[in-house]
Each structure stands twice: as structure tokens, then as C-alpha cells.
CSV table of C-alpha atoms and ligand atoms in Angstrom, one decimal:
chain,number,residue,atom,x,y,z
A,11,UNK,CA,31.8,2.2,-8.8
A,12,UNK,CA,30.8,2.7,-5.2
A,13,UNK,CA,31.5,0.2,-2.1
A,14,UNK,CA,28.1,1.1,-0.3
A,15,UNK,CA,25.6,4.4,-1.4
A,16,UNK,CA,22.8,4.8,1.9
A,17,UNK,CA,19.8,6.6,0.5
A,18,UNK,CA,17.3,8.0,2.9
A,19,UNK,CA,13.4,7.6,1.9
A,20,UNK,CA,11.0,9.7,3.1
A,21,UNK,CA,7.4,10.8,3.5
A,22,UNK,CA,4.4,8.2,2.8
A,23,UNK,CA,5.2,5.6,-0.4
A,24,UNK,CA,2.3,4.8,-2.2
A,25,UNK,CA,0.9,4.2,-5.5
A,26,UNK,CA,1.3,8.0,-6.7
A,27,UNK,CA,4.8,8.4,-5.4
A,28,UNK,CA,6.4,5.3,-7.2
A,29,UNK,CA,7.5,6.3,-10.3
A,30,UNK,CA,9.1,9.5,-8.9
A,31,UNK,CA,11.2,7.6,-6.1
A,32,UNK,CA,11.6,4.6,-9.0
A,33,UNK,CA,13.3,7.2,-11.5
A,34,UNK,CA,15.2,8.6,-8.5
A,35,UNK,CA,16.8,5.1,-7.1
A,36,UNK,CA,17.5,3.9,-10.1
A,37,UNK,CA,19.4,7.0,-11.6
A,38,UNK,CA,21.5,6.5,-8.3
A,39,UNK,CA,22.0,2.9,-9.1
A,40,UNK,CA,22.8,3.6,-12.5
A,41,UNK,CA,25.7,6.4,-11.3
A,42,UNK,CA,27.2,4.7,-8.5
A,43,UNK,CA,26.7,1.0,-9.4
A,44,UNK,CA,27.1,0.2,-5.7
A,45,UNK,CA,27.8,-3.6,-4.2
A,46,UNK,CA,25.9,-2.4,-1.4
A,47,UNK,CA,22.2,0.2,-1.1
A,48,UNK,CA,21.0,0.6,1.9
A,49,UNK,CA,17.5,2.0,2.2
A,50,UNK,CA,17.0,4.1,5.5
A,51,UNK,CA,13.3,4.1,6.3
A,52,UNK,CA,13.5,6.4,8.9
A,53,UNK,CA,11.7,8.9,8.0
A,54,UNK,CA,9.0,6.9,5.8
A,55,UNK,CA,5.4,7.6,8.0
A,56,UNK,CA,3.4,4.9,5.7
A,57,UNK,CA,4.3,2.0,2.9
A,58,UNK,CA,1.9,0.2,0.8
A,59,UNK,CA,1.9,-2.9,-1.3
A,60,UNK,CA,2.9,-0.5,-4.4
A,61,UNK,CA,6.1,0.2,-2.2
A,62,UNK,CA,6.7,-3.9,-2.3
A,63,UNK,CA,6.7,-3.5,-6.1
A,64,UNK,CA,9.0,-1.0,-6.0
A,65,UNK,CA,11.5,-2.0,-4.1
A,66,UNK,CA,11.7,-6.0,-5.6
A,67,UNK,CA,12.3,-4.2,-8.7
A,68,UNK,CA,14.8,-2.3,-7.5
A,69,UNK,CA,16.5,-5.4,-5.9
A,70,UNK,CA,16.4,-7.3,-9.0
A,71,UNK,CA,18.1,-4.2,-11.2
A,72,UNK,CA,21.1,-4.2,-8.1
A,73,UNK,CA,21.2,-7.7,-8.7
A,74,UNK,CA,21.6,-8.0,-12.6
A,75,UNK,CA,24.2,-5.5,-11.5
A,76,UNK,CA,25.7,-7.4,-9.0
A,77,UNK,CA,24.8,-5.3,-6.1
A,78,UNK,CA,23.0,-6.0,-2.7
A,79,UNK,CA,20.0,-4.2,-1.3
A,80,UNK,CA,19.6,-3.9,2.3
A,81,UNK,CA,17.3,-1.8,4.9
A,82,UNK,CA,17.3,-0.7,7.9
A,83,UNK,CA,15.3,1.3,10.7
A,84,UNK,CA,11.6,0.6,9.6
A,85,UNK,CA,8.4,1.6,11.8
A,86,UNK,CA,6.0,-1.5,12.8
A,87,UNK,CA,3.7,-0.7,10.1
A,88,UNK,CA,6.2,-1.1,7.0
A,89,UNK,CA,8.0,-4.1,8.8
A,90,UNK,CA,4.7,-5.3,9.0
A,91,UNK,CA,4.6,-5.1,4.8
A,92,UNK,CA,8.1,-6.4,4.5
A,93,UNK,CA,7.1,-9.5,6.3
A,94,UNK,CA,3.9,-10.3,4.8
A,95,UNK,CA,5.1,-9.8,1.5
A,96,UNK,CA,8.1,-11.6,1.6
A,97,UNK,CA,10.2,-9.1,1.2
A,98,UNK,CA,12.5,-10.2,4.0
A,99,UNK,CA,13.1,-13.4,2.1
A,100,UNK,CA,15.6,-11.8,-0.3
A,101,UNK,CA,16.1,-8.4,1.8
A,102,UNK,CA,18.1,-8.1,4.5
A,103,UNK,CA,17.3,-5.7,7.6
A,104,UNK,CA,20.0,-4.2,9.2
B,5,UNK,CA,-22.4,6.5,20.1
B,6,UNK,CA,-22.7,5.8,16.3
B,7,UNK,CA,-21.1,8.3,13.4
B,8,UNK,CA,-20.8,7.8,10.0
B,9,UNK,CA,-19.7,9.8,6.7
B,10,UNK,CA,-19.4,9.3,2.9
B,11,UNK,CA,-16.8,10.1,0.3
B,12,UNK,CA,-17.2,10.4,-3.1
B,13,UNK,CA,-14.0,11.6,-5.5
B,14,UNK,CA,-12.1,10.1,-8.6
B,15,UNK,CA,-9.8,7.4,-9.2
B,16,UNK,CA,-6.7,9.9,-9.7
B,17,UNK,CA,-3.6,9.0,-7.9
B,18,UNK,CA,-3.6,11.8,-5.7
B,19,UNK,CA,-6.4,10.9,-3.9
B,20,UNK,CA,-5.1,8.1,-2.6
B,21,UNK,CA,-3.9,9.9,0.1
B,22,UNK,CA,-6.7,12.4,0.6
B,23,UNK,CA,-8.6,9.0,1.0
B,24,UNK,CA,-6.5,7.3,3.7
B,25,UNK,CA,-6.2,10.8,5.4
B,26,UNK,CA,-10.0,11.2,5.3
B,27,UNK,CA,-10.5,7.8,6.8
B,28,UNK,CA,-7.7,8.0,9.5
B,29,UNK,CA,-8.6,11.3,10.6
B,30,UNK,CA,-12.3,10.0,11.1
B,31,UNK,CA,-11.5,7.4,12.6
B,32,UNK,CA,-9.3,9.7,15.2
B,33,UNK,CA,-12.5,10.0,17.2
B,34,UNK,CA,-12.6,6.4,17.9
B,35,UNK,CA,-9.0,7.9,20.2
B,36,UNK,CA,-6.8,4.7,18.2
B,37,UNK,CA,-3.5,4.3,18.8
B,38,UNK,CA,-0.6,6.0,16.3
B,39,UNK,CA,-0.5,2.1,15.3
B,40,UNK,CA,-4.2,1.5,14.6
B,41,UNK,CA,-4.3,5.0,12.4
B,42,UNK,CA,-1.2,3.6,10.3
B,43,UNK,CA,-3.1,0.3,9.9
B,44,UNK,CA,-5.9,1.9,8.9
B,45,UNK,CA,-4.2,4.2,6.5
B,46,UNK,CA,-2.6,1.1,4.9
B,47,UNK,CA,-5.5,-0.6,4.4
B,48,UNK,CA,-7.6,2.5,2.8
B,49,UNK,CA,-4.3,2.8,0.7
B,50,UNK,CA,-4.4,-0.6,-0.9
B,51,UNK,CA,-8.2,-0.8,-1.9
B,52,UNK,CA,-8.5,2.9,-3.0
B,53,UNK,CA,-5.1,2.0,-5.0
B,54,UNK,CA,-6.8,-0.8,-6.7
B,55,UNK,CA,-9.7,1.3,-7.3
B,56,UNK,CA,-7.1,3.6,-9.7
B,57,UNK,CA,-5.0,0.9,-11.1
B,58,UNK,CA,-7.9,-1.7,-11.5
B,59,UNK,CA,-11.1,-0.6,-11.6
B,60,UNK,CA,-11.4,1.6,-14.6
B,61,UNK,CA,-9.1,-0.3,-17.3
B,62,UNK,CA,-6.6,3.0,-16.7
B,63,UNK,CA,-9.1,5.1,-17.5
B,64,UNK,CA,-11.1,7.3,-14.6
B,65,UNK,CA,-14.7,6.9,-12.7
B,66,UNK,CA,-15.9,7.3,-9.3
B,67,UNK,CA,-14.4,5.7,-6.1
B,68,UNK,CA,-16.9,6.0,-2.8
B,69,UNK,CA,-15.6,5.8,0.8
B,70,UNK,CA,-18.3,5.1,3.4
B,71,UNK,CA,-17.1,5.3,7.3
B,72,UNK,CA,-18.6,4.1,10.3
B,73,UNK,CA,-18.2,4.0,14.0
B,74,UNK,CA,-19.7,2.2,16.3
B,75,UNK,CA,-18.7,0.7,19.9
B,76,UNK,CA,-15.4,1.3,19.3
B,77,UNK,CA,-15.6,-0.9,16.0
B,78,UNK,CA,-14.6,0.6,12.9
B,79,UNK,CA,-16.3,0.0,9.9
B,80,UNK,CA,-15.0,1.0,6.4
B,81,UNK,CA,-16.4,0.4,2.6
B,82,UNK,CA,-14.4,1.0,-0.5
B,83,UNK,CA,-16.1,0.9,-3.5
B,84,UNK,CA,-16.1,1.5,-7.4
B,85,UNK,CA,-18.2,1.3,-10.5
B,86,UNK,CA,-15.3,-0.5,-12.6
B,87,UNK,CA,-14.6,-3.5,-14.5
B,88,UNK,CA,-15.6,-5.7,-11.5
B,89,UNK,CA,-13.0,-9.4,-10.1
B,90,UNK,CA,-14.4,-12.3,-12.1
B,91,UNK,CA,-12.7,-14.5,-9.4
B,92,UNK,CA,-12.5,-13.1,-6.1
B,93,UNK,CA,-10.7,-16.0,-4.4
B,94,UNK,CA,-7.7,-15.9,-6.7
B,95,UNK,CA,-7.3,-12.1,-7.0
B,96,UNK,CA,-6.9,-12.6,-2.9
B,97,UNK,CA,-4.3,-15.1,-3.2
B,98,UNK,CA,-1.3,-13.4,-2.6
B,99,UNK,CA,1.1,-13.0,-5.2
B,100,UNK,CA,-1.3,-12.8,-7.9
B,101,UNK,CA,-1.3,-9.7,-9.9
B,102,UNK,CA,-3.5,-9.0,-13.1
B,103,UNK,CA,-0.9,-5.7,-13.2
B,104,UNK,CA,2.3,-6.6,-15.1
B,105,UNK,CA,5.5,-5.9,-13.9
B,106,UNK,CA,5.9,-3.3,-10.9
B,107,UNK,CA,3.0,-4.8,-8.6
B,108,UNK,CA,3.5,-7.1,-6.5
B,109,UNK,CA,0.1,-9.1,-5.8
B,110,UNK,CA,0.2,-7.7,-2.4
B,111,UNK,CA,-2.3,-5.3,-1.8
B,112,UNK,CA,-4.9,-8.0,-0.3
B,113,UNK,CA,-2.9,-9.5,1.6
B,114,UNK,CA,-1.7,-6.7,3.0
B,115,UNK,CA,-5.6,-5.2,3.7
B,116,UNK,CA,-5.7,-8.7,5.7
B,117,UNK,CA,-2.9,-8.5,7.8
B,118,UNK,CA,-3.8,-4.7,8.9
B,119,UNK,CA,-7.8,-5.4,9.3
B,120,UNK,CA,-9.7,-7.8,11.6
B,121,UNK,CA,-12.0,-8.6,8.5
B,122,UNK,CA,-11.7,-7.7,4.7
B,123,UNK,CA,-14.7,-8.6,3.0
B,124,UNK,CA,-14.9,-8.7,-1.0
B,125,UNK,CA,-17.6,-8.3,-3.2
B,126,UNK,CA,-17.9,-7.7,-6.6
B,127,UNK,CA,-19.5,-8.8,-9.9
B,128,UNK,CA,-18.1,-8.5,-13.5
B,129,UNK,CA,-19.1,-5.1,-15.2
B,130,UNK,CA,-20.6,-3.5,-12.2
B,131,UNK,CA,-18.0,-2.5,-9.5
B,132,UNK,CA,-16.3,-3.8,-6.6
B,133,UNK,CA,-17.0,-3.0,-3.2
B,134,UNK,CA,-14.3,-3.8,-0.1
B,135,UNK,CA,-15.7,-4.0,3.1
B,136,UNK,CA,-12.9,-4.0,6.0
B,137,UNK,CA,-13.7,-3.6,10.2
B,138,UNK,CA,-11.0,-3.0,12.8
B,139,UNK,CA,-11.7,-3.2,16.5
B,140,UNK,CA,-10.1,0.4,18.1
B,141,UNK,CA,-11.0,-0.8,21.7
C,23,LIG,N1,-11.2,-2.6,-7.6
C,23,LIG,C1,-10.8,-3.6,-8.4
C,23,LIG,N2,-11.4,-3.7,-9.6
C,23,LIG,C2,-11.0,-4.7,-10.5
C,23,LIG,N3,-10.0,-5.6,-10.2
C,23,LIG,C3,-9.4,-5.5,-9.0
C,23,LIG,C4,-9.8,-4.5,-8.0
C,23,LIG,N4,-9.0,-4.7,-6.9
C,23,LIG,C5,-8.3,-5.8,-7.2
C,23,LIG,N5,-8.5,-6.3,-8.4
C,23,LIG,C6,-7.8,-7.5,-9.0
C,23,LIG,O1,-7.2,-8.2,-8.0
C,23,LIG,C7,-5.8,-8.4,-8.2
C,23,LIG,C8,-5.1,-8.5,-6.9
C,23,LIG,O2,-5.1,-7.2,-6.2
C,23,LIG,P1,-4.0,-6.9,-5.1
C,23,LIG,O3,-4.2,-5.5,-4.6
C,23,LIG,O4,-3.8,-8.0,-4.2
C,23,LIG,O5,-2.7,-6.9,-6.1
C,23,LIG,P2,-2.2,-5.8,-7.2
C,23,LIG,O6,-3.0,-4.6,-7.0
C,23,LIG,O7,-2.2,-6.5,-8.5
C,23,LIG,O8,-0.7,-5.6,-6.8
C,23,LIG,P3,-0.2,-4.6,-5.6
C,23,LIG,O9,-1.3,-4.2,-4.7
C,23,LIG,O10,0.8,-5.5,-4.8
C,23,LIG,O11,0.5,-3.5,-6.2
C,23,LIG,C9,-5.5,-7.2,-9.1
C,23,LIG,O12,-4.3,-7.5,-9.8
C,23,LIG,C10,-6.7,-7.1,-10.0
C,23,LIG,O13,-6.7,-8.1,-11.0
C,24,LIG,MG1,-3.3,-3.6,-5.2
């Protein structure tokens, strides 16, 4: 079990790229059972609402597994997302 | 000075971002800011999504793209030959997903919050079309 795992996204996350970075994340989660992931979107250009899907079910899988989900360094654009979505209201930004 | 193009290509996954690419890169001429493209881009994104996911039961079919500039307005339709909303007001609502587990309910709301206008119109059996505008300057 890991105290904190930081995973770097990257590229556009969309619709098509879901169930890749799904299968990814939660093979990570599965591995390291972390109390804390920390998703860096520094390097993500674009997020859709498929994104939002993705990562409240990732969230919820942490949780069931006691683990917390934070984020950190997001562009305007997927902030923008986060907030409208709700995201923020069980995400934290760091 | 007016310009306008259309887009035909099917509902696979990977032209979802040939889509918003298509449209952002048109819309380069209308000299947008880096944050008006991505706006643009996230909008395209959600209604060309729902154009795979929704539209065709799973299955595949056609998905148009029609862009138009004008006056420093842009102007851009999304539309399919699908299944067709039955009730247009509630599929808006956020939240409110017809997808199962894994969507969010979203994608709407998100078209609103990136667009000046999203316009829907559809009827059951025929297609749905999205019709969105975003002032560039
Ligand atoms: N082109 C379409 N054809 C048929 N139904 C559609 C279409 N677009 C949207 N819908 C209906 O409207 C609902 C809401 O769409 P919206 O994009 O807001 O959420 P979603 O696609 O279900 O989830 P998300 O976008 O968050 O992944 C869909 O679940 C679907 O029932
Ligand atoms: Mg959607």
C-alpha cells in the first residue's frame, strides 16, 4: 500500500480515450492502493464531459478503497468542466 | 466577410477529434483566442460524442458538421440521422444521462457553459440537430 501515487495525464480526454486511461488508472489503483492520487493535468490540452465520467468513477473506486483523489494544475478550459460539473464538490484542487 | 464549410463522416470514436479539429481549425480564421479554440473544441466534442454514443443505438450512421462565419460570429451545426430526444428539455438538465454508468449527464451543460447559444432540435426517429454560436470578436 502506497501513502500518495501522482499520475500525470496527458494529451486531449475524450470519449475515445476513456476506456484506455480507465484500464490504466485503475490497474494503478488496484497495485498501489494509495490513501492519496493525485491527477496532474498539466499536460491535458482538452477535457470533455466523458472525462467527468471518468474521473467520478475513479473517485468512487479510491473511495470503496479508502483512498482520496485530488488534482492539481488544470488549464481554464478543464477547470471550466470541473466546475460546471460538480466535480469540485467531492474533488479537491491542489 | 462570410465562409462556410460542411462535414460529413461516421459516428466512430475517432472522429471525434478529427471533428473538433476540423471546426477549431476553421474557425482559426475568425483569429480567436487559444481560449475561444479550446471552447470551441469542447463544445464540437460533446455533441459529435453524443452523436456516437446516442444517436445510432451503438450502432453507426452519418454525423454532419456545417460551419459558418460571419462578422466575427461563429456559427456551428451538429447533426445526425439517429434515434432522435423524445424530451429535449430533460435530456438538457444536467445530470441526466440515458447512458448508464460512466457518463455523467454533462455533455449539455457543458456545450452551454462554452457557447453563447446551444440550440436543440430534434424529433423521435429522424435525427437530432445541435445548433451552437460563439461571438470571436
Ligand atoms: N444525438 C443524440 N441522439 C439521441 N439522444 C441524444 C443525443 N444527444 C443527447 N442525447 C440524449 O440526451 C442525454 C443527455 O446528453 P448529455 O450529453 O448531456 O449527457 P450524456 O451524453 O448522457 O453524458 P456525458 O455527456 O456526460 O457523457 C443523453 O443521455 C441522451 O439520452
Ligand atoms: Mg454527452
Amino acid at each position: 500500500m502506497a501513502e500518495e501515487v501522482a499520475v500525470m495525464l496527458k494529451g486531449e480526454i475524450d470519449h475515445h480515450r476513456t476506456e484506455e486511461i480507465k484500464r490504466q488508472l485503475d490497474e494503478i489503483i488496484e497495485n498501489t492502493r494509495p490513501l492519496r492520487m493525485i491527477l496532474d493535468f498539466k499536460n491535458v490540452t482538452m477535457m470533455d464531459s466523458s472525462g467527468v465520467g471518468l474521473i467520478l468513477g475513479r473517485y468512487k473506486r479510491l473511495s470503496e478503497r479508502g483512498g482520496a483523489l485530488y488534482v492539481k494544475r488544470l488549464s481554464k478550459q478543464v477547470d471550466l468542466v470541473f466546475q460546471v460539473s460538480g466535480l469540485y464538490q467531492v474533488i479537491k484542487k491542489i | 466577410m462570410e465562409n462556410e464549410m460542411e462535414l460529413r463522416f461516421i459516428n466512430a470514436s475517432e472522429n471525434e477529434s478529427f471533428a473538433r479539429m476540423c471546426a477549431a481549425a476553421f474557425a482559426a480564421r475568425l483569429d480567436p483566442t487559444l481560449e475561444q479554440i479550446a471552447d470551441i473544441k469542447t463544445a464540437v466534442s460533446e455533441a459529435v460524442t453524443n452523436a456516437v454514443v446516442h444517436a445510432y443505438g451503438g450502432g453507426r450512421g452519418p454525423v454532419i458538421l456545417r460551419c459558418k462565419a460571419e462578422n466575427g460570429m461563429f456559427f456551428v451545426d451538429i447533426e445526425d440521422q439517429g434515434i432522435g430526444i423524445e424530451n429535449i428539455e430533460l435530456a438538457r438538465t444536467p445530470f441526466y444521462t440515458s447512458g448508464g454508468s460512466g457518463r455523467s449527464g454533462m455533455g449539455f451543460t457543458v456545450m452551454e457553459a462554452f457557447m453563447d447559444s446551444v440550440d436543440v432540435v430534434s424529433e423521435k426517429g429522424r435525427g437530432t440537430k445541435i445548433a451552437m454560436t460563439k461571438k470571436i470578436r
